[in-house]
Amino acid sequence: MEKAILVVEDERKIARLLQIELESEGYRVLLAHDGIEGWAAFQEYQADLILLDVMLPGISGIELLRRIRSVNQDVPVLLVTAKNSVEDKVSGLDLGANDYLTKPFEIEELFARIRTSLRLSARAAQTDHAEEWLIAADLKLNLNTREVERADKPLQLTQREFDLLAYLVRNKKHVLNRDQILSEVWGYDYDGNTNVVDVYIRYVRKKVDEGFPTELIHTVRGIGYVLKDTL
């Protein structure tokens, strides 16, 4: 069954070009040319993936992403950002964007990112049906609701932080190197740069380990990280 992609892009020539290229790859493409149209299209149609420009009239791409994530945590969202818009990238990832592309980009890179996001989304959906809870020591993750608790205390994690923690818990007691984590959680290589893993490990540690008597996430010097489930 063909996958439906919602493209929210205000530059009509670019939107049309993306539509032609994506349809040539077998996708069904829906177009919206501003944030308000994008929100209406998201509510009306069931898209399998959303390609979302950050700079939009009406409402911004970041605000549209916030609205989407308030009602749907699962649909993959790929942000398209300007070359130097670091703040937009960080805001988008924190709000639950799955990935981002920086203009200008090659169409083959877009295809690769879409395939990866759809594959990870399908894998997550299968996992959600197969199991509900992940548990390590006093840490609990609900894969269906994406709730996290430690010692019965609720923890608030972003989507990426949750995915990273879930991967660590699934592989508890196993030392994971940065390339493994990057491949499984992000689904692609940031041009060989694995620093993003270290950054997000710090984010997760701050929420999962700070304030608790025992640390669960450990650094294995020169290799990577391991989650230990003993208190």
PDB file of C-alpha atoms in Angstrom:
ATOM      1  CA  MET A   1       0.000   0.000   0.000  1.00  0.00           C
ATOM      2  CA  GLU A   2       1.419   3.381  -0.993  1.00  0.00           C
ATOM      3  CA  LYS A   3       2.471   5.719   1.790  1.00  0.00           C
ATOM      4  CA  ALA A   4       0.970   9.207   2.033  1.00  0.00           C
ATOM      5  CA  ILE A   5       3.315  12.150   2.621  1.00  0.00           C
ATOM      6  CA  LEU A   6       2.043  15.579   3.639  1.00  0.00           C
ATOM      7  CA  VAL A   7       4.380  18.294   2.300  1.00  0.00           C
ATOM      8  CA  VAL A   8       3.964  21.673   4.020  1.00  0.00           C
ATOM      9  CA  GLU A   9       6.003  24.141   1.951  1.00  0.00           C
ATOM     10  CA  ASP A  10       5.107  27.737   1.106  1.00  0.00           C
ATOM     11  CA  GLU A  11       7.322  28.028  -1.981  1.00  0.00           C
ATOM     12  CA  ARG A  12       4.989  26.574  -4.589  1.00  0.00           C
ATOM     13  CA  LYS A  13       7.672  25.696  -7.145  1.00  0.00           C
ATOM     14  CA  ILE A  14       9.624  23.755  -4.522  1.00  0.00           C
ATOM     15  CA  ALA A  15       6.437  22.080  -3.279  1.00  0.00           C
ATOM     16  CA  ARG A  16       5.509  21.031  -6.820  1.00  0.00           C
ATOM     17  CA  LEU A  17       9.010  19.718  -7.489  1.00  0.00           C
ATOM     18  CA  LEU A  18       8.912  17.682  -4.280  1.00  0.00           C
ATOM     19  CA  GLN A  19       5.514  16.329  -5.253  1.00  0.00           C
ATOM     20  CA  ILE A  20       6.783  15.183  -8.656  1.00  0.00           C
ATOM     21  CA  GLU A  21       9.899  13.568  -7.209  1.00  0.00           C
ATOM     22  CA  LEU A  22       8.065  11.829  -4.368  1.00  0.00           C
ATOM     23  CA  GLU A  23       5.289  10.568  -6.618  1.00  0.00           C
ATOM     24  CA  SER A  24       7.943   9.142  -8.939  1.00  0.00           C
ATOM     25  CA  GLU A  25       9.113   7.091  -5.932  1.00  0.00           C
ATOM     26  CA  GLY A  26       5.619   5.701  -5.413  1.00  0.00           C
ATOM     27  CA  TYR A  27       4.387   7.966  -2.611  1.00  0.00           C
ATOM     28  CA  ARG A  28       1.010   9.674  -2.527  1.00  0.00           C
ATOM     29  CA  VAL A  29       1.621  13.369  -1.888  1.00  0.00           C
ATOM     30  CA  LEU A  30      -0.618  15.975  -0.250  1.00  0.00           C
ATOM     31  CA  LEU A  31       0.427  19.631  -0.481  1.00  0.00           C
ATOM     32  CA  ALA A  32      -0.170  22.531   1.902  1.00  0.00           C
ATOM     33  CA  HIS A  33       1.312  25.989   1.335  1.00  0.00           C
ATOM     34  CA  ASP A  34       1.142  27.554   4.789  1.00  0.00           C
ATOM     35  CA  GLY A  35       0.915  26.513   8.421  1.00  0.00           C
ATOM     36  CA  ILE A  36      -2.848  26.889   8.646  1.00  0.00           C
ATOM     37  CA  GLU A  37      -3.392  24.760   5.519  1.00  0.00           C
ATOM     38  CA  GLY A  38      -0.930  22.246   6.927  1.00  0.00           C
ATOM     39  CA  TRP A  39      -2.842  21.959  10.200  1.00  0.00           C
ATOM     40  CA  ALA A  40      -6.129  21.490   8.342  1.00  0.00           C
ATOM     41  CA  ALA A  41      -4.596  18.865   6.037  1.00  0.00           C
ATOM     42  CA  PHE A  42      -3.081  17.005   8.994  1.00  0.00           C
ATOM     43  CA  GLN A  43      -6.491  16.861  10.685  1.00  0.00           C
ATOM     44  CA  GLU A  44      -8.354  15.807   7.537  1.00  0.00           C
ATOM     45  CA  TYR A  45      -5.960  13.260   6.025  1.00  0.00           C
ATOM     46  CA  GLN A  46      -4.030  10.407   7.559  1.00  0.00           C
ATOM     47  CA  ALA A  47      -0.443  11.026   6.478  1.00  0.00           C
ATOM     48  CA  ASP A  48       2.245   8.401   7.045  1.00  0.00           C
ATOM     49  CA  LEU A  49       4.933  11.094   7.166  1.00  0.00           C
ATOM     50  CA  ILE A  50       5.057  14.902   7.231  1.00  0.00           C
ATOM     51  CA  LEU A  51       7.715  16.968   5.471  1.00  0.00           C
ATOM     52  CA  LEU A  52       7.520  20.316   7.228  1.00  0.00           C
ATOM     53  CA  ASP A  53       9.256  23.576   6.344  1.00  0.00           C
ATOM     54  CA  VAL A  54      10.066  25.692   9.407  1.00  0.00           C
ATOM     55  CA  MET A  55       9.560  29.089   7.770  1.00  0.00           C
ATOM     56  CA  LEU A  56       5.850  29.229   6.958  1.00  0.00           C
ATOM     57  CA  PRO A  57       3.204  31.967   6.749  1.00  0.00           C
ATOM     58  CA  GLY A  58       0.106  31.645   8.910  1.00  0.00           C
ATOM     59  CA  ILE A  59       1.669  29.666  11.702  1.00  0.00           C
ATOM     60  CA  SER A  60       5.316  28.624  11.792  1.00  0.00           C
ATOM     61  CA  GLY A  61       6.526  25.102  11.206  1.00  0.00           C
ATOM     62  CA  ILE A  62       7.625  24.876  14.848  1.00  0.00           C
ATOM     63  CA  GLU A  63       4.148  25.857  16.070  1.00  0.00           C
ATOM     64  CA  LEU A  64       2.560  23.406  13.631  1.00  0.00           C
ATOM     65  CA  LEU A  65       4.857  20.661  14.931  1.00  0.00           C
ATOM     66  CA  ARG A  66       3.821  21.514  18.511  1.00  0.00           C
ATOM     67  CA  ARG A  67       0.155  21.175  17.539  1.00  0.00           C
ATOM     68  CA  ILE A  68       0.760  17.889  15.734  1.00  0.00           C
ATOM     69  CA  ARG A  69       2.621  16.394  18.689  1.00  0.00           C
ATOM     70  CA  SER A  70      -0.121  17.491  21.080  1.00  0.00           C
ATOM     71  CA  VAL A  71      -2.466  15.014  19.377  1.00  0.00           C
ATOM     72  CA  ASN A  72      -0.172  12.529  17.617  1.00  0.00           C
ATOM     73  CA  GLN A  73       3.180  11.336  18.955  1.00  0.00           C
ATOM     74  CA  ASP A  74       3.749   8.706  16.299  1.00  0.00           C
ATOM     75  CA  VAL A  75       3.624  10.180  12.788  1.00  0.00           C
ATOM     76  CA  PRO A  76       7.194  10.842  11.566  1.00  0.00           C
ATOM     77  CA  VAL A  77       7.952  14.541  10.996  1.00  0.00           C
ATOM     78  CA  LEU A  78      10.947  15.717   8.969  1.00  0.00           C
ATOM     79  CA  LEU A  79      11.776  19.394   9.418  1.00  0.00           C
ATOM     80  CA  VAL A  80      13.285  21.472   6.633  1.00  0.00           C
ATOM     81  CA  THR A  81      15.411  24.290   8.053  1.00  0.00           C
ATOM     82  CA  ALA A  82      17.621  27.102   6.814  1.00  0.00           C
ATOM     83  CA  LYS A  83      21.355  26.440   6.805  1.00  0.00           C
ATOM     84  CA  ASN A  84      22.197  28.250  10.047  1.00  0.00           C
ATOM     85  CA  SER A  85      18.940  27.922  11.999  1.00  0.00           C
ATOM     86  CA  VAL A  86      20.395  25.962  14.920  1.00  0.00           C
ATOM     87  CA  GLU A  87      17.675  27.234  17.249  1.00  0.00           C
ATOM     88  CA  ASP A  88      14.937  25.884  14.964  1.00  0.00           C
ATOM     89  CA  LYS A  89      16.653  22.500  14.783  1.00  0.00           C
ATOM     90  CA  VAL A  90      16.962  22.252  18.559  1.00  0.00           C
ATOM     91  CA  SER A  91      13.372  23.437  19.112  1.00  0.00           C
ATOM     92  CA  GLY A  92      12.100  20.980  16.533  1.00  0.00           C
ATOM     93  CA  LEU A  93      13.948  18.008  18.004  1.00  0.00           C
ATOM     94  CA  ASP A  94      12.818  18.942  21.503  1.00  0.00           C
ATOM     95  CA  LEU A  95       9.203  19.086  20.300  1.00  0.00           C
ATOM     96  CA  GLY A  96       9.464  15.641  18.771  1.00  0.00           C
ATOM     97  CA  ALA A  97      10.667  16.032  15.185  1.00  0.00           C
ATOM     98  CA  ASN A  98      12.152  12.764  13.976  1.00  0.00           C
ATOM     99  CA  ASP A  99      14.747  14.284  11.699  1.00  0.00           C
ATOM    100  CA  TYR A 100      15.710  17.459   9.873  1.00  0.00           C
ATOM    101  CA  LEU A 101      17.095  18.472   6.507  1.00  0.00           C
ATOM    102  CA  THR A 102      19.039  21.653   5.852  1.00  0.00           C
ATOM    103  CA  LYS A 103      18.415  23.616   2.660  1.00  0.00           C
ATOM    104  CA  PRO A 104      19.658  23.071   0.045  1.00  0.00           C
ATOM    105  CA  PHE A 105      19.532  19.284   0.097  1.00  0.00           C
ATOM    106  CA  GLU A 106      19.883  16.542  -2.468  1.00  0.00           C
ATOM    107  CA  ILE A 107      16.691  14.694  -3.388  1.00  0.00           C
ATOM    108  CA  GLU A 108      18.407  11.337  -2.808  1.00  0.00           C
ATOM    109  CA  GLU A 109      19.172  12.383   0.758  1.00  0.00           C
ATOM    110  CA  LEU A 110      15.501  13.235   1.250  1.00  0.00           C
ATOM    111  CA  PHE A 111      14.470   9.826  -0.076  1.00  0.00           C
ATOM    112  CA  ALA A 112      16.911   8.123   2.313  1.00  0.00           C
ATOM    113  CA  ARG A 113      15.667  10.083   5.326  1.00  0.00           C
ATOM    114  CA  ILE A 114      12.043   9.302   4.427  1.00  0.00           C
ATOM    115  CA  ARG A 115      12.746   5.580   4.044  1.00  0.00           C
ATOM    116  CA  THR A 116      14.556   5.507   7.377  1.00  0.00           C
ATOM    117  CA  SER A 117      11.808   7.402   9.214  1.00  0.00           C
ATOM    118  CA  LEU A 118       9.074   5.186   7.782  1.00  0.00           C
ATOM    119  CA  ARG A 119      11.043   2.053   8.645  1.00  0.00           C
ATOM    120  CA  LEU A 120      11.614   3.175  12.245  1.00  0.00           C
ATOM    121  CA  SER A 121       7.964   4.173  12.549  1.00  0.00           C
ATOM    122  CA  ALA A 122       6.835   0.744  11.357  1.00  0.00           C
ATOM    123  CA  ARG A 123       9.236  -0.954  13.762  1.00  0.00           C
ATOM    124  CA  ALA A 124       7.941   1.147  16.667  1.00  0.00           C
ATOM    125  CA  ALA A 125       4.338   0.296  15.770  1.00  0.00           C
ATOM    126  CA  GLN A 126       5.149  -3.415  15.762  1.00  0.00           C
ATOM    127  CA  THR A 127       6.898  -3.096  19.108  1.00  0.00           C
ATOM    128  CA  ASP A 128       3.954  -1.229  20.629  1.00  0.00           C
ATOM    129  CA  HIS A 129       1.668  -4.103  19.719  1.00  0.00           C
ATOM    130  CA  ALA A 130       4.134  -6.749  20.879  1.00  0.00           C
ATOM    131  CA  GLU A 131       4.881  -5.384  24.348  1.00  0.00           C
ATOM    132  CA  GLU A 132       3.680  -2.620  26.596  1.00  0.00           C
ATOM    133  CA  TRP A 133       6.214  -2.202  29.391  1.00  0.00           C
ATOM    134  CA  LEU A 134       9.982  -2.031  29.616  1.00  0.00           C
ATOM    135  CA  ILE A 135      11.412  -2.349  33.126  1.00  0.00           C
ATOM    136  CA  ALA A 136      14.911  -1.943  34.566  1.00  0.00           C
ATOM    137  CA  ALA A 137      15.345  -1.772  38.344  1.00  0.00           C
ATOM    138  CA  ASP A 138      12.854   0.887  39.524  1.00  0.00           C
ATOM    139  CA  LEU A 139      12.553   2.401  36.035  1.00  0.00           C
ATOM    140  CA  LYS A 140       9.418   1.724  33.964  1.00  0.00           C
ATOM    141  CA  LEU A 141       8.605   2.749  30.379  1.00  0.00           C
ATOM    142  CA  ASN A 142       5.174   2.317  28.844  1.00  0.00           C
ATOM    143  CA  LEU A 143       5.691   1.836  25.108  1.00  0.00           C
ATOM    144  CA  ASN A 144       2.069   2.556  24.249  1.00  0.00           C
ATOM    145  CA  THR A 145       1.585   5.775  26.202  1.00  0.00           C
ATOM    146  CA  ARG A 146       5.317   6.727  26.239  1.00  0.00           C
ATOM    147  CA  GLU A 147       5.091   7.412  29.974  1.00  0.00           C
ATOM    148  CA  VAL A 148       8.218   7.019  32.105  1.00  0.00           C
ATOM    149  CA  GLU A 149       8.454   6.484  35.861  1.00  0.00           C
ATOM    150  CA  ARG A 150      11.328   5.959  38.229  1.00  0.00           C
ATOM    151  CA  ALA A 151      10.544   4.881  41.780  1.00  0.00           C
ATOM    152  CA  ASP A 152       6.912   5.757  40.959  1.00  0.00           C
ATOM    153  CA  LYS A 153       7.927   9.338  40.114  1.00  0.00           C
ATOM    154  CA  PRO A 154       6.758  10.478  36.622  1.00  0.00           C
ATOM    155  CA  LEU A 155       9.521  11.710  34.322  1.00  0.00           C
ATOM    156  CA  GLN A 156       8.977  13.972  31.309  1.00  0.00           C
ATOM    157  CA  LEU A 157      11.045  12.967  28.277  1.00  0.00           C
ATOM    158  CA  THR A 158      10.991  14.232  24.706  1.00  0.00           C
ATOM    159  CA  GLN A 159      10.294  11.720  21.964  1.00  0.00           C
ATOM    160  CA  ARG A 160      13.982  11.322  21.096  1.00  0.00           C
ATOM    161  CA  GLU A 161      14.960  10.972  24.757  1.00  0.00           C
ATOM    162  CA  PHE A 162      12.285   8.301  25.194  1.00  0.00           C
ATOM    163  CA  ASP A 163      13.513   6.367  22.142  1.00  0.00           C
ATOM    164  CA  LEU A 164      17.083   6.507  23.420  1.00  0.00           C
ATOM    165  CA  LEU A 165      16.144   5.364  26.912  1.00  0.00           C
ATOM    166  CA  ALA A 166      13.962   2.572  25.535  1.00  0.00           C
ATOM    167  CA  TYR A 167      16.886   1.315  23.446  1.00  0.00           C
ATOM    168  CA  LEU A 168      19.167   1.336  26.478  1.00  0.00           C
ATOM    169  CA  VAL A 169      16.602  -0.530  28.579  1.00  0.00           C
ATOM    170  CA  ARG A 170      15.964  -3.121  25.875  1.00  0.00           C
ATOM    171  CA  ASN A 171      19.708  -3.758  25.834  1.00  0.00           C
ATOM    172  CA  LYS A 172      20.336  -3.430  29.564  1.00  0.00           C
ATOM    173  CA  LYS A 173      23.647  -4.880  30.778  1.00  0.00           C
ATOM    174  CA  HIS A 174      25.002  -4.711  27.201  1.00  0.00           C
ATOM    175  CA  VAL A 175      27.626  -2.092  26.400  1.00  0.00           C
ATOM    176  CA  LEU A 176      26.502  -0.125  23.346  1.00  0.00           C
ATOM    177  CA  ASN A 177      28.855   1.988  21.274  1.00  0.00           C
ATOM    178  CA  ARG A 178      27.867   5.342  19.819  1.00  0.00           C
ATOM    179  CA  ASP A 179      27.502   4.046  16.274  1.00  0.00           C
ATOM    180  CA  GLN A 180      25.060   1.362  17.428  1.00  0.00           C
ATOM    181  CA  ILE A 181      22.979   3.895  19.336  1.00  0.00           C
ATOM    182  CA  LEU A 182      23.026   6.388  16.466  1.00  0.00           C
ATOM    183  CA  SER A 183      21.946   3.747  13.959  1.00  0.00           C
ATOM    184  CA  GLU A 184      19.136   2.317  16.067  1.00  0.00           C
ATOM    185  CA  VAL A 185      17.737   5.498  17.633  1.00  0.00           C
ATOM    186  CA  TRP A 186      18.375   8.078  14.917  1.00  0.00           C
ATOM    187  CA  GLY A 187      18.362   5.642  12.025  1.00  0.00           C
ATOM    188  CA  TYR A 188      21.133   7.367  10.058  1.00  0.00           C
ATOM    189  CA  ASP A 189      24.613   8.832  10.435  1.00  0.00           C
ATOM    190  CA  TYR A 190      25.080  12.550  11.083  1.00  0.00           C
ATOM    191  CA  ASP A 191      27.984  12.701   8.601  1.00  0.00           C
ATOM    192  CA  GLY A 192      29.964  10.461  10.935  1.00  0.00           C
ATOM    193  CA  ASN A 193      29.472  12.750  13.960  1.00  0.00           C
ATOM    194  CA  THR A 194      28.398  10.771  17.030  1.00  0.00           C
ATOM    195  CA  ASN A 195      28.489  13.721  19.445  1.00  0.00           C
ATOM    196  CA  VAL A 196      24.704  13.932  19.301  1.00  0.00           C
ATOM    197  CA  VAL A 197      24.595  10.637  21.232  1.00  0.00           C
ATOM    198  CA  ASP A 198      26.666  12.118  24.074  1.00  0.00           C
ATOM    199  CA  VAL A 199      24.439  15.196  24.163  1.00  0.00           C
ATOM    200  CA  TYR A 200      21.247  13.164  24.462  1.00  0.00           C
ATOM    201  CA  ILE A 201      22.766  10.769  26.995  1.00  0.00           C
ATOM    202  CA  ARG A 202      23.386  13.835  29.178  1.00  0.00           C
ATOM    203  CA  TYR A 203      19.774  14.932  28.700  1.00  0.00           C
ATOM    204  CA  VAL A 204      18.446  11.498  29.670  1.00  0.00           C
ATOM    205  CA  ARG A 205      20.802  11.093  32.615  1.00  0.00           C
ATOM    206  CA  LYS A 206      19.705  14.432  34.037  1.00  0.00           C
ATOM    207  CA  LYS A 207      16.098  13.250  34.043  1.00  0.00           C
ATOM    208  CA  VAL A 208      16.562   9.575  34.914  1.00  0.00           C
ATOM    209  CA  ASP A 209      19.492   9.550  37.349  1.00  0.00           C
ATOM    210  CA  GLU A 210      19.687  12.985  39.005  1.00  0.00           C
ATOM    211  CA  GLY A 211      18.075  12.996  42.437  1.00  0.00           C
ATOM    212  CA  PHE A 212      18.066   9.207  42.760  1.00  0.00           C
ATOM    213  CA  PRO A 213      20.483   7.298  45.004  1.00  0.00           C
ATOM    214  CA  THR A 214      21.672   4.914  42.275  1.00  0.00           C
ATOM    215  CA  GLU A 215      22.721   5.736  38.725  1.00  0.00           C
ATOM    216  CA  LEU A 216      21.399   3.427  36.032  1.00  0.00           C
ATOM    217  CA  ILE A 217      23.196   4.821  32.959  1.00  0.00           C
ATOM    218  CA  HIS A 218      26.964   4.325  32.957  1.00  0.00           C
ATOM    219  CA  THR A 219      29.773   5.417  30.664  1.00  0.00           C
ATOM    220  CA  VAL A 220      32.186   2.751  29.485  1.00  0.00           C
ATOM    221  CA  ARG A 221      35.274   4.781  28.697  1.00  0.00           C
ATOM    222  CA  GLY A 222      36.448   4.505  25.108  1.00  0.00           C
ATOM    223  CA  ILE A 223      33.418   2.446  24.048  1.00  0.00           C
ATOM    224  CA  GLY A 224      30.011   3.872  24.854  1.00  0.00           C
ATOM    225  CA  TYR A 225      27.241   3.394  27.388  1.00  0.00           C
ATOM    226  CA  VAL A 226      25.425   0.708  29.349  1.00  0.00           C
ATOM    227  CA  LEU A 227      22.259   0.709  31.451  1.00  0.00           C
ATOM    228  CA  LYS A 228      22.544  -1.459  34.557  1.00  0.00           C
ATOM    229  CA  ASP A 229      19.354  -2.617  36.244  1.00  0.00           C
ATOM    230  CA  THR A 230      20.719  -3.313  39.722  1.00  0.00           C
ATOM    231  CA  LEU A 231      20.066  -0.885  42.582  1.00  0.00           C
TER     232      LEU A 231
END
